[in-house]
Structure formats: structure tokens, C-alpha cells
Short mmCIF file of C-alpha atoms and ligand atoms in Angstrom, two decimals:
data_model
loop_
_atom_site.label_atom_id
_atom_site.label_comp_id
_atom_site.label_asym_id
_atom_site.label_seq_id
_atom_site.Cartn_x
_atom_site.Cartn_y
_atom_site.Cartn_z
CA MET A 1 166.44 36.32 152.84
CA ARG A 2 168.65 33.88 150.96
CA VAL A 3 171.96 35.03 152.41
CA PRO A 4 172.52 32.08 154.78
CA VAL A 5 172.30 29.68 151.82
CA LEU A 6 174.80 31.72 149.87
CA GLU A 7 177.16 31.83 152.82
CA ARG A 8 177.14 28.07 153.04
CA LEU A 9 177.88 27.73 149.34
CA VAL A 10 180.42 30.46 148.74
CA ALA A 11 183.33 31.54 150.91
CA PRO A 12 182.31 34.82 152.59
CA SER A 13 185.10 36.82 150.94
CA ILE A 14 184.04 35.61 147.49
CA ALA A 15 180.42 36.31 148.36
CA MET A 16 181.31 39.88 149.30
CA ALA A 17 183.28 40.33 146.07
CA LEU A 18 180.33 38.96 144.12
CA PHE A 19 177.93 41.38 145.76
CA CYS A 20 180.26 44.34 145.30
CA CYS A 21 180.99 43.59 141.65
CA THR A 22 177.44 42.90 140.61
CA GLY A 23 175.88 45.70 142.64
CA LEU A 24 173.60 43.21 144.42
CA SER A 25 172.69 44.13 147.93
CA LEU A 26 172.81 41.63 150.75
CA TRP A 27 169.03 41.32 150.78
CA ALA A 28 168.89 40.24 147.15
CA GLN A 29 167.75 36.75 146.38
CA ASP A 30 169.75 34.49 144.10
CA ARG A 31 169.53 35.65 140.52
CA ALA A 32 169.35 33.42 137.47
CA ALA A 33 173.04 33.91 136.66
CA ASP A 34 174.09 32.87 140.17
CA ARG A 35 173.70 29.25 139.00
CA ARG A 36 176.74 29.75 136.80
CA ARG A 37 179.07 29.44 139.77
CA TYR A 38 178.37 25.71 139.83
CA LEU A 39 179.71 25.32 136.27
CA ASP A 40 183.41 24.99 135.60
CA PRO A 41 184.06 27.97 133.28
CA ASN A 42 185.74 25.58 130.83
CA THR A 43 182.67 23.36 130.47
CA PRO A 44 181.15 23.85 127.01
CA VAL A 45 177.47 24.75 127.35
CA SER A 46 174.52 25.30 125.01
CA ASP A 47 174.49 28.66 123.20
CA ASP A 48 171.41 29.85 125.09
CA PRO A 49 170.61 31.04 128.62
CA GLN A 50 169.79 27.45 129.64
CA ARG A 51 173.57 26.73 129.73
CA ILE A 52 173.17 22.98 129.43
CA PRO A 53 176.60 21.28 129.38
CA VAL A 54 177.31 19.90 125.89
CA ARG A 55 179.82 17.44 124.48
CA PRO A 56 183.21 19.11 123.88
CA GLY A 57 184.45 19.38 120.29
CA PRO A 58 184.27 21.61 117.24
CA THR A 59 180.95 23.26 116.46
CA GLY A 60 179.65 25.14 113.43
CA PRO A 61 180.28 24.69 109.72
CA GLU A 62 183.69 23.54 108.51
CA GLY A 63 186.03 26.08 106.96
CA ALA A 64 186.91 29.73 107.40
CA ILE A 65 185.66 33.07 106.12
CA VAL A 66 187.82 36.21 105.87
CA LEU A 67 186.19 39.65 105.52
CA THR A 68 188.66 42.10 104.00
CA GLY A 69 188.61 45.80 103.09
CA GLY A 70 185.90 46.87 105.55
CA ARG A 71 185.77 49.04 108.64
CA VAL A 72 184.90 47.27 111.87
CA PHE A 73 182.49 48.65 114.47
CA ASP A 74 183.04 45.98 117.13
CA GLY A 75 180.39 47.20 119.59
CA THR A 76 182.78 47.39 122.55
CA GLY A 77 182.88 51.19 122.60
CA THR A 78 186.00 51.44 120.43
CA ALA A 79 185.59 53.70 117.37
CA ALA A 80 185.19 51.95 114.00
CA ARG A 81 188.51 51.18 112.29
CA PRO A 82 189.73 49.47 109.13
CA ALA A 83 190.34 45.78 109.92
CA THR A 84 190.13 42.21 108.63
CA ILE A 85 187.89 39.69 110.39
CA VAL A 86 188.71 35.98 110.34
CA ILE A 87 185.92 33.51 111.16
CA GLU A 88 186.73 29.85 111.74
CA ARG A 89 183.77 27.50 112.00
CA ASN A 90 181.26 29.47 114.12
CA ARG A 91 183.72 31.64 116.07
CA ILE A 92 185.55 34.89 115.48
CA ALA A 93 189.15 33.69 115.24
CA ALA A 94 190.96 36.99 114.66
CA ILE A 95 190.51 40.72 114.10
CA GLN A 96 193.61 41.96 112.32
CA PRO A 97 195.02 45.20 110.93
CA PRO A 98 194.25 45.37 107.19
CA ALA A 99 197.83 44.59 106.12
CA ALA A 100 198.23 41.51 108.35
CA GLY A 101 198.72 38.12 106.72
CA GLY A 102 198.19 34.65 108.15
CA ARG A 103 194.84 33.70 106.65
CA PRO A 104 193.64 30.12 107.21
CA ALA A 105 194.33 27.83 104.23
CA GLY A 106 191.31 27.39 101.98
CA ALA A 107 189.42 30.29 103.60
CA ARG A 108 186.66 31.99 101.64
CA ILE A 109 187.76 35.60 101.13
CA ILE A 110 184.95 38.16 100.91
CA ASP A 111 185.83 41.73 99.90
CA VAL A 112 183.68 44.20 101.84
CA THR A 113 185.35 47.43 100.74
CA GLY A 114 183.12 50.45 101.40
CA MET A 115 181.17 48.58 104.04
CA THR A 116 180.98 48.42 107.84
CA ILE A 117 181.22 45.13 109.72
CA LEU A 118 179.28 45.11 112.99
CA PRO A 119 177.79 42.62 115.44
CA GLY A 120 174.46 41.13 114.32
CA LEU A 121 171.54 43.17 115.68
CA ILE A 122 169.35 41.83 118.49
CA ASP A 123 165.58 42.32 118.84
CA LEU A 124 164.54 41.65 122.43
CA HIS A 125 160.80 41.88 121.91
CA ALA A 126 159.14 39.86 119.16
CA HIS A 127 156.07 37.67 118.74
CA LEU A 128 156.97 35.51 115.76
CA THR A 129 153.59 33.87 115.30
CA TYR A 130 151.11 36.72 115.86
CA GLY A 131 148.65 37.15 113.00
CA PHE A 132 148.66 39.91 110.42
CA GLY A 133 145.24 41.26 111.33
CA THR A 134 142.82 43.48 109.46
CA ALA A 135 141.35 46.93 110.01
CA GLU A 136 138.36 45.31 111.75
CA GLU A 137 140.40 42.91 113.88
CA PRO A 138 143.89 44.43 114.09
CA TRP A 139 145.41 41.82 116.39
CA ASN A 140 143.84 38.76 114.75
CA LEU A 141 145.93 36.38 116.75
CA ALA A 142 143.68 33.41 116.14
CA ALA A 143 145.45 30.74 114.19
CA ASP A 144 145.97 27.03 114.22
CA HIS A 145 149.42 25.52 114.74
CA VAL A 146 149.98 25.19 111.02
CA GLU A 147 149.37 28.84 110.23
CA ALA A 148 151.32 29.98 113.30
CA THR A 149 154.29 27.87 112.16
CA LEU A 150 154.20 29.19 108.63
CA ARG A 151 154.01 32.78 109.87
CA GLY A 152 157.00 32.13 112.09
CA VAL A 153 159.02 30.70 109.23
CA GLU A 154 158.13 33.67 107.03
CA ARG A 155 159.16 36.19 109.70
CA LEU A 156 162.45 34.48 110.49
CA ARG A 157 163.40 35.51 106.97
CA TYR A 158 162.34 39.14 107.57
CA PHE A 159 164.56 39.29 110.66
CA ILE A 160 167.66 37.75 109.13
CA GLU A 161 167.32 39.84 105.95
CA SER A 162 167.27 42.89 108.27
CA GLY A 163 170.58 41.91 109.86
CA ILE A 164 168.88 40.84 113.10
CA THR A 165 170.69 37.67 114.14
CA SER A 166 169.01 37.12 117.54
CA VAL A 167 165.36 37.45 118.49
CA ARG A 168 163.78 37.05 121.90
CA ASP A 169 160.22 35.78 121.41
CA VAL A 170 158.18 36.95 124.41
CA GLY A 171 154.94 35.11 123.74
CA SER A 172 153.92 32.96 120.80
CA HIS A 173 151.71 30.13 119.73
CA GLY A 174 152.17 26.89 121.70
CA SER A 175 155.35 24.98 120.96
CA VAL A 176 156.01 26.84 117.69
CA PRO A 177 158.76 29.24 118.92
CA PHE A 178 160.66 26.33 120.48
CA ARG A 179 160.49 24.39 117.20
CA LEU A 180 161.62 27.44 115.23
CA LYS A 181 164.60 27.82 117.57
CA HIS A 182 165.69 24.24 116.98
CA TRP A 183 165.17 24.30 113.22
CA VAL A 184 167.32 27.42 112.88
CA ARG A 185 169.94 25.97 115.21
CA GLN A 186 170.06 22.81 113.11
CA ARG A 187 170.52 25.02 109.99
CA ARG A 188 167.31 23.70 108.46
CA LEU A 189 165.71 27.16 108.20
CA PRO A 190 167.28 30.57 107.46
CA GLY A 191 166.69 32.88 110.40
CA PRO A 192 168.03 34.49 113.55
CA ARG A 193 168.73 32.65 116.78
CA VAL A 194 165.41 32.40 118.61
CA PHE A 195 165.30 32.79 122.40
CA PRO A 196 161.71 31.85 123.32
CA ALA A 197 159.71 32.55 126.47
CA GLY A 198 156.83 30.27 125.52
CA GLN A 199 153.51 31.51 126.87
CA LEU A 200 152.88 34.93 128.37
CA LEU A 201 151.96 34.39 132.04
CA THR A 202 149.32 36.79 133.34
CA GLY A 203 146.88 37.03 136.24
CA THR A 204 143.29 36.00 135.57
CA GLY A 205 141.93 38.70 133.25
CA GLY A 206 145.37 40.35 133.10
CA HIS A 207 147.22 41.81 130.13
CA GLY A 208 146.98 39.49 127.15
CA ALA A 209 143.96 37.64 128.52
CA GLU A 210 141.40 40.45 128.44
CA GLY A 211 138.24 39.42 126.70
CA LEU A 212 139.51 36.04 125.50
CA ARG A 213 136.59 33.73 124.89
CA PRO A 214 136.65 30.15 126.18
CA GLY A 215 138.02 27.91 123.47
CA SER A 216 139.83 30.74 121.67
CA SER A 217 143.07 29.60 120.04
CA LEU A 218 144.69 32.60 121.73
CA TRP A 219 144.94 30.51 124.86
CA THR A 220 147.97 28.89 123.24
CA TYR A 221 149.79 32.28 123.60
CA VAL A 222 148.66 33.16 127.07
CA ARG A 223 148.49 31.26 130.36
CA GLU A 224 146.16 32.77 132.97
CA VAL A 225 147.61 32.17 136.38
CA SER A 226 146.11 32.52 139.85
CA GLY A 227 147.81 32.19 143.24
CA PRO A 228 151.51 31.79 144.10
CA VAL A 229 151.50 27.99 143.67
CA ASP A 230 149.99 28.25 140.20
CA TRP A 231 152.53 30.96 139.25
CA ARG A 232 155.34 28.58 140.19
CA ASN A 233 153.71 25.83 138.12
CA ALA A 234 153.26 28.11 135.13
CA VAL A 235 156.97 29.00 135.23
CA ARG A 236 157.88 25.32 135.43
CA GLU A 237 155.70 24.56 132.41
CA GLN A 238 157.61 27.07 130.27
CA PHE A 239 160.92 25.73 131.59
CA LYS A 240 159.82 22.20 130.68
CA ALA A 241 158.96 23.35 127.15
CA GLY A 242 162.47 24.81 126.78
CA ALA A 243 162.11 28.49 127.68
CA ASP A 244 165.18 30.77 127.61
CA VAL A 245 163.38 33.51 129.58
CA ILE A 246 160.09 33.83 131.48
CA LYS A 247 157.65 36.54 130.37
CA ILE A 248 155.02 37.76 132.80
CA ALA A 249 152.42 40.53 132.66
CA SER A 250 150.42 42.46 135.18
CA HIS A 251 148.21 42.02 136.92
CA PHE A 252 149.55 39.94 139.78
CA SER A 253 149.77 40.21 143.57
CA PRO A 254 153.09 40.90 145.33
CA GLU A 255 153.10 37.27 146.53
CA GLU A 256 152.42 35.96 143.03
CA VAL A 257 155.20 37.88 141.28
CA LYS A 258 157.60 36.93 144.06
CA ALA A 259 156.77 33.23 143.61
CA ALA A 260 157.23 33.46 139.82
CA VAL A 261 160.60 35.21 140.08
CA GLU A 262 161.93 32.86 142.76
CA GLU A 263 160.97 29.83 140.69
CA ALA A 264 162.45 31.22 137.45
CA HIS A 265 165.71 32.19 139.13
CA ALA A 266 166.01 28.80 140.77
CA LEU A 267 165.65 27.26 137.30
CA GLY A 268 168.35 29.59 135.92
CA LEU A 269 166.05 31.86 133.90
CA ARG A 270 165.50 35.60 133.91
CA VAL A 271 162.06 37.20 134.13
CA ALA A 272 160.82 39.94 131.80
CA CYS A 273 157.75 41.83 132.96
CA ASP A 274 155.15 43.77 130.98
CA CYS A 275 153.78 45.98 133.75
CA GLU A 276 153.09 49.55 134.81
CA THR A 277 152.41 51.87 137.77
CA PHE A 278 152.45 50.11 141.15
CA TYR A 279 152.92 46.71 139.47
CA VAL A 280 156.40 47.92 138.51
CA ASP A 281 157.09 48.55 142.21
CA TRP A 282 155.92 45.05 143.13
CA ALA A 283 157.98 43.53 140.31
CA ILE A 284 161.07 45.40 141.54
CA ASP A 285 160.45 44.18 145.10
CA ALA A 286 160.23 40.63 143.75
CA GLY A 287 163.54 40.94 141.89
CA VAL A 288 162.28 40.83 138.29
CA ASP A 289 165.17 41.24 135.82
CA ILE A 290 163.71 43.24 132.93
CA ILE A 291 160.79 45.68 132.58
CA GLU A 292 159.32 45.83 129.06
CA HIS A 293 157.64 48.84 127.40
CA PRO A 294 157.61 52.57 128.24
CA LEU A 295 154.58 52.29 130.55
CA PRO A 296 154.12 54.71 133.47
CA ARG A 297 156.28 54.37 136.58
CA THR A 298 157.69 56.75 139.17
CA ASP A 299 161.18 58.23 139.29
CA ASP A 300 161.67 56.29 142.51
CA ALA A 301 160.90 53.03 140.67
CA ILE A 302 163.46 53.93 137.99
CA ARG A 303 166.03 54.75 140.66
CA ARG A 304 165.40 51.35 142.31
CA MET A 305 165.67 49.58 138.93
CA ALA A 306 169.15 51.06 138.51
CA GLU A 307 170.13 50.29 142.09
CA ARG A 308 169.19 46.64 141.71
CA GLY A 309 170.83 46.17 138.31
CA MET A 310 167.54 45.69 136.49
CA SER A 311 167.17 46.28 132.74
CA ALA A 312 164.58 47.90 130.50
CA VAL A 313 163.35 47.28 126.96
CA PRO A 314 161.22 50.35 126.13
CA THR A 315 159.73 49.26 122.73
CA VAL A 316 158.70 52.88 122.07
CA THR A 317 158.17 52.19 118.36
CA ALA A 318 155.37 49.71 119.07
CA TYR A 319 153.62 52.49 121.02
CA ASP A 320 154.14 54.89 118.11
CA PHE A 321 152.03 52.46 116.10
CA VAL A 322 149.37 52.48 118.82
CA PHE A 323 149.19 56.24 118.29
CA ASP A 324 149.68 56.35 114.51
CA GLU A 325 147.22 53.64 113.66
CA ARG A 326 144.87 53.45 116.64
CA GLY A 327 144.86 56.99 118.02
CA GLY A 328 146.49 55.87 121.27
CA TYR A 329 143.43 53.84 122.11
CA PHE A 330 144.00 50.48 123.74
CA GLY A 331 140.50 49.39 124.70
CA SER A 332 142.06 47.18 127.32
CA THR A 333 141.15 46.64 130.96
CA SER A 334 144.82 46.23 131.83
CA ARG A 335 145.81 49.59 130.34
CA ARG A 336 144.04 52.19 132.45
CA PHE A 337 146.48 55.07 132.27
CA GLY A 338 147.51 57.80 129.86
CA PHE A 339 150.71 58.32 127.95
CA SER A 340 151.96 60.08 124.84
CA PRO A 341 154.66 59.57 122.18
CA ALA A 342 156.75 62.33 123.80
CA ARG A 343 156.44 60.80 127.26
CA ASN A 344 157.45 57.42 125.87
CA VAL A 345 160.70 58.82 124.42
CA GLU A 346 161.18 60.69 127.69
CA MET A 347 161.07 57.29 129.43
CA ILE A 348 164.26 56.26 127.58
CA ARG A 349 165.90 59.49 128.75
CA ARG A 350 164.83 58.92 132.36
CA LEU A 351 166.14 55.35 132.26
CA LYS A 352 169.44 56.54 130.76
CA GLN A 353 169.88 59.32 133.30
CA ALA A 354 169.27 56.91 136.16
CA GLY A 355 171.79 54.43 134.72
CA VAL A 356 169.32 51.62 133.89
CA LYS A 357 170.68 49.16 131.33
CA THR A 358 168.39 49.61 128.33
CA GLY A 359 168.10 47.32 125.30
CA VAL A 360 166.32 47.32 121.97
CA GLY A 361 163.06 45.54 121.28
CA VAL A 362 160.66 46.57 118.57
CA ASP A 363 157.51 44.54 119.30
CA VAL A 364 156.16 44.85 115.77
CA VAL A 365 153.10 42.63 115.81
CA GLY A 366 150.29 41.96 113.39
CA ILE A 367 150.25 44.13 110.31
CA ASN A 368 153.24 46.13 111.55
CA TYR A 369 155.57 43.32 110.48
CA ARG A 370 155.65 45.08 107.12
CA TYR A 371 157.85 47.73 108.83
CA GLN A 372 160.47 45.26 110.09
CA LEU A 373 163.84 47.01 109.55
CA PRO A 374 162.51 50.61 109.41
CA ALA A 375 160.86 49.93 112.79
CA TYR A 376 164.14 48.74 114.27
CA ILE A 377 165.93 51.84 112.95
CA ARG A 378 163.13 54.05 114.31
CA GLU A 379 163.62 52.52 117.75
CA LEU A 380 167.37 53.28 117.59
CA LYS A 381 166.54 56.86 116.55
CA HIS A 382 164.33 57.18 119.64
CA PHE A 383 167.41 56.29 121.70
CA VAL A 384 169.28 59.11 119.91
CA GLU A 385 166.41 61.55 120.58
CA ALA A 386 166.68 60.55 124.25
CA GLY A 387 170.36 61.47 124.46
CA TYR A 388 172.31 58.48 123.10
CA THR A 389 174.96 59.01 120.42
CA VAL A 390 174.41 57.04 117.21
CA ALA A 391 177.21 54.65 118.20
CA GLU A 392 175.70 54.22 121.69
CA ALA A 393 172.31 53.43 120.16
CA LEU A 394 173.92 50.72 118.01
CA MET A 395 175.60 49.33 121.11
CA ALA A 396 172.21 49.24 122.87
CA GLY A 397 170.99 46.99 120.03
CA THR A 398 174.06 44.74 120.17
CA LYS A 399 176.25 44.70 123.28
CA THR A 400 173.62 45.78 125.84
CA SER A 401 170.87 43.64 124.34
CA ALA A 402 173.20 40.61 124.52
CA GLU A 403 173.73 41.40 128.22
CA ILE A 404 169.97 41.56 128.78
CA LEU A 405 169.59 38.23 126.93
CA ASP A 406 172.15 36.75 129.35
CA MET A 407 174.34 35.97 126.32
CA ASP A 408 177.05 38.64 126.47
CA ASP A 409 179.84 36.09 126.90
CA LYS A 410 178.95 34.70 123.46
CA LEU A 411 177.16 37.44 121.51
CA GLY A 412 176.77 41.20 121.14
CA THR A 413 180.30 42.33 120.20
CA LEU A 414 182.92 41.38 117.63
CA GLU A 415 185.69 39.93 119.78
CA VAL A 416 187.95 36.93 119.35
CA GLY A 417 186.30 33.78 120.71
CA LYS A 418 182.71 35.03 120.39
CA LEU A 419 180.12 33.35 118.18
CA ALA A 420 180.29 34.60 114.60
CA ASP A 421 177.03 36.56 114.25
CA VAL A 422 178.15 39.32 111.91
CA LEU A 423 176.36 41.99 109.90
CA VAL A 424 177.93 43.82 106.95
CA VAL A 425 176.21 46.93 105.58
CA ARG A 426 177.19 49.42 102.91
CA GLY A 427 177.99 52.80 104.49
CA GLN A 428 178.66 53.84 108.08
CA PRO A 429 175.68 53.03 110.34
CA ASP A 430 177.63 54.17 113.42
CA ARG A 431 177.34 57.67 111.90
CA ASN A 432 174.06 57.35 109.99
CA LEU A 433 171.52 54.80 111.27
CA ASP A 434 169.72 54.75 107.92
CA ASP A 435 172.75 52.95 106.47
CA LEU A 436 171.45 49.87 108.31
CA THR A 437 168.97 49.50 105.45
CA HIS A 438 171.88 48.65 103.11
CA VAL A 439 172.30 45.10 104.41
CA ASN A 440 174.81 43.26 102.25
CA LEU A 441 175.98 40.21 104.18
CA VAL A 442 174.69 38.42 107.28
CA ILE A 443 176.62 35.64 108.94
CA ARG A 444 174.88 33.72 111.70
CA ASP A 445 176.73 31.07 113.70
CA GLY A 446 179.57 31.11 111.17
CA GLU A 447 177.33 30.58 108.16
CA VAL A 448 176.58 33.08 105.38
CA VAL A 449 172.78 33.37 105.51
CA VAL A 450 172.34 36.61 103.56
CA GLU A 451 174.56 37.61 100.65
CA ASN A 452 174.09 40.71 98.46
CA GLY A 453 171.03 41.45 100.57
CA ARG A 454 169.25 38.17 99.80
CA VAL A 455 168.81 35.01 101.81
CA VAL A 456 171.09 32.26 100.55
CA ILE A 457 169.56 28.81 100.58
CA PRO A 458 172.25 26.28 99.70
CA ARG A 459 171.26 23.55 97.31
CA HIS A 460 170.63 20.35 99.21
CA PRO A 461 173.22 17.70 98.39
CA ALA A 462 171.22 14.90 96.76
CA LEU A 463 172.62 11.40 97.17
CA PRO A 464 172.73 9.01 94.18
CA ILE A 465 169.97 6.41 94.30
CA PRO A 466 171.50 3.01 95.04
CA PRO A 467 171.05 0.40 92.27
CA PRO A 468 168.05 -1.94 92.66
CA VAL A 469 168.59 -5.02 94.77
CA GLY A 470 170.26 -7.81 92.72
CA MET A 471 171.77 -5.49 90.09
CA PRO A 472 175.57 -5.43 89.79
CA ARG A 473 177.08 -2.32 91.46
ZN1 LIG B 1 154.86 42.31 123.11
#
């Protein structure tokens, strides 16, 4: 029970309003976002879930971009409409009727007639550094830091070319995902925003750690954890490395998952859990924020997920590949249950019917990276099969996924004041998802990263070499 602490910190009436608005019950422990109440809403903070206060002042590239002639699907639930979008530095400055004037002086005007402007897509479940694998060793995760880094750099391009402007990395090689995040943020690499978890935390012999030999380089992806104190330490290690989210996997004991969640929430981070069956129940009891994958769970568990405001990221497409390419065979001690492609899609329907917030993650790993954008579209089509409209499926991949990332105040919809992560595709993807393949323009953080479907790498501005010492200037 954390209520007495809350009562000391927040006036009771505000506390009641908070509980009513967020759907939290009085027994709920503090959640990651509860830390926000200590921040003045006007304090500028880092553009990630860490919300570190930053120096006030302009951010993003200088200048303005105006997108004219297109139809705007803003992701808020409003139907697509003809409109002009004005971007100043890295923010959306205005969304105007097509005939409106008042463009910023010197703005770059881009004509997007015949195209749809929508929020950049979000992939909530990626492993940027996993290996490509072979038929004999499909997961082939073993790699040194150099290869893992190069793979990550290569895949950042696949994502951004696909119109995916944010990626949550839920387990990758050592410090590589953190470095990738910073290099993209500093505009030194083309790619999406990276929101890394660091290592996957799992009980001894749990999912991700099955059969790993001592000395295997895979230990850089996975941290085996044992006992509540060690689970707290493992969370702190990821926080220290710069994690934006904590990723855990079954198995664990009820005490262990509770310790991990308490520690993560105290540090301001959400917890995503790869778990199934009764581990889902224990994770719900502990207050986990997000359940990954379509793995088996009861209707009662789904009802409790909805009741407690928890989210889901079903990643059904990744499980299609388990069936298509491996006959549904896992060969894993942590996966002792049955499922089927139909039951996996049915999981999205059950989550929707119960009112669980559900986001889009594709989890293409290994050789399946060759399917990047088609896999994302397939995942959205699974949402449609499960009862979403096409527009609702697109909103699951933008607005809802930004909410699950804890970034919906900055990302996920096209609204004035939000960060300028914008995708422009030929056609009408809110009516036909396959139009997402016609990526024309991608703007991330106010910068054109993809133009005419290709990554733009600006020429680096070389400085003149100064004259040798002693020579007249
Ligand atoms: Zn995964």
C-alpha cells in the first residue's frame, strides 16, 4: 500500500481526481508517470521517457518546412482532410486549410499533391542488433560489439525508409542501443528515435537465457536475475545505462516481479513483460505496465489488464513467422504451451473487446528483417482482422503506440506543438494499408531524412584548411 505516501504528497481532493481520471484504484502503487507531478509542466525536458530537465531554448534544425497539396490524417480520430502543414525547427507550428496564407519567410515548400501526410509510425518491439541467422542457426545472436553496432546502423536505415520514426528496442547487445539512440539524436546517423530497454531481464534459465553457454556473447543481451534484491539491482543497471523502459521476461516469482516493477516505477520507467499463463497474473498483480506478445492468458487476466490501465503489444506477425518458417516449434523450456495463428489474432480481438490499450510492435528478428515494412503492414492487417477499422489500426501504430511509449505529449499525432515526426506516402493508407509501401517523404525531429523514398544524407560541410603557420593569411 502506497496510499499514505501519496496522501502526504498530494492534497486528497487532487489525489482522488488523479485516481478517478487515470482509472487507478486506491490500492495501486505509484506508476512511472506519477513522478511527473514533481515537474513544473513548463520545464523543458528530454524527448524521452526519462524526462530529464534540459536547458530552455530553441531545439531542432533552423528554418521551416511547409507541406502543401496533401491530405492530412492527423491520428487524433478526425477523418483525413486536405490541409497544409507548417513545421518550424522540430515542431509542428500550424495545420492550416489549403487556401490559408502566412507561411514563414524562407520556408522550404514541398508539394505533396496526391499524397497523405500522417504521423511517423512507431514500432514498439524491435531488437536492433540481433543477428541475421542461417537455416541451421536461425537466431544466430552471437556477435561482437562491432558487428552488433554495424547491424544496428544498417537497420536504423530500414526503419526510417519504412516511415517508422520511433523504435522501442526491447533487448539488444550491450551498450549499442544506447549509442544508436544518441547518434540519431545528434543527427549523426539517419534513423528513427530509439527508445532502448538495454538488457532483457529474466529469471535464471528463463526466456532468453535458455541453453546459453557460459561465455556466450549472448549474455550481453540478457541478464539472468535471481531473488528480489537482484531484480532491483538489474533494473538499476539498465537505468544507469540510460534505459527508457525496462523489459522483463518470465520466469520470475511474484516477489521478484513486484520488486522489479516497484524499482522501475520509482525510477520513472515503465515495465514491459514477455510472459504467459500464470506469469501474466503475477505481472498484473505487481503492476507491470505492458504485456508483450499474444501468449496464452485467461479472460480474467485480460479483464484485469483493462481495469488497471495496462497495455498490450501483441506482435502477432513475429508468431506468424514462427509458424511459417519453423512450424510453430519453439524448442524452448520457457514456452511450454500451445497456440495457433488464429488464436493469436483472436488475442487482439479479446484485448480490444475488453478495452485494453493495444499498440503495434513487429518483433522482426534475425533473417526476418528482410520483411521490414511488409511485416509492419501485416501486423496492422491483423488488427483489422480482429475488428479494427483501417484508420483505427493506423492510430494503434501512431497515437496509441506513443501513449504506450509514454511519449504521447510529444509524439503520435499531428498537432500543433508536437515534435515534427511526419510521414508522407502516395495514396490513402487510412483506406488501404498497402499504400504505406509508397513512402515518399519522412521527416524526423524536423529534418527531412527520406525524400523520394530514399535516405538523404546531407553533404558534410568541409572547412577550408587554414594556411600553414608563418604564411601570410
Ligand atoms: Zn522480442
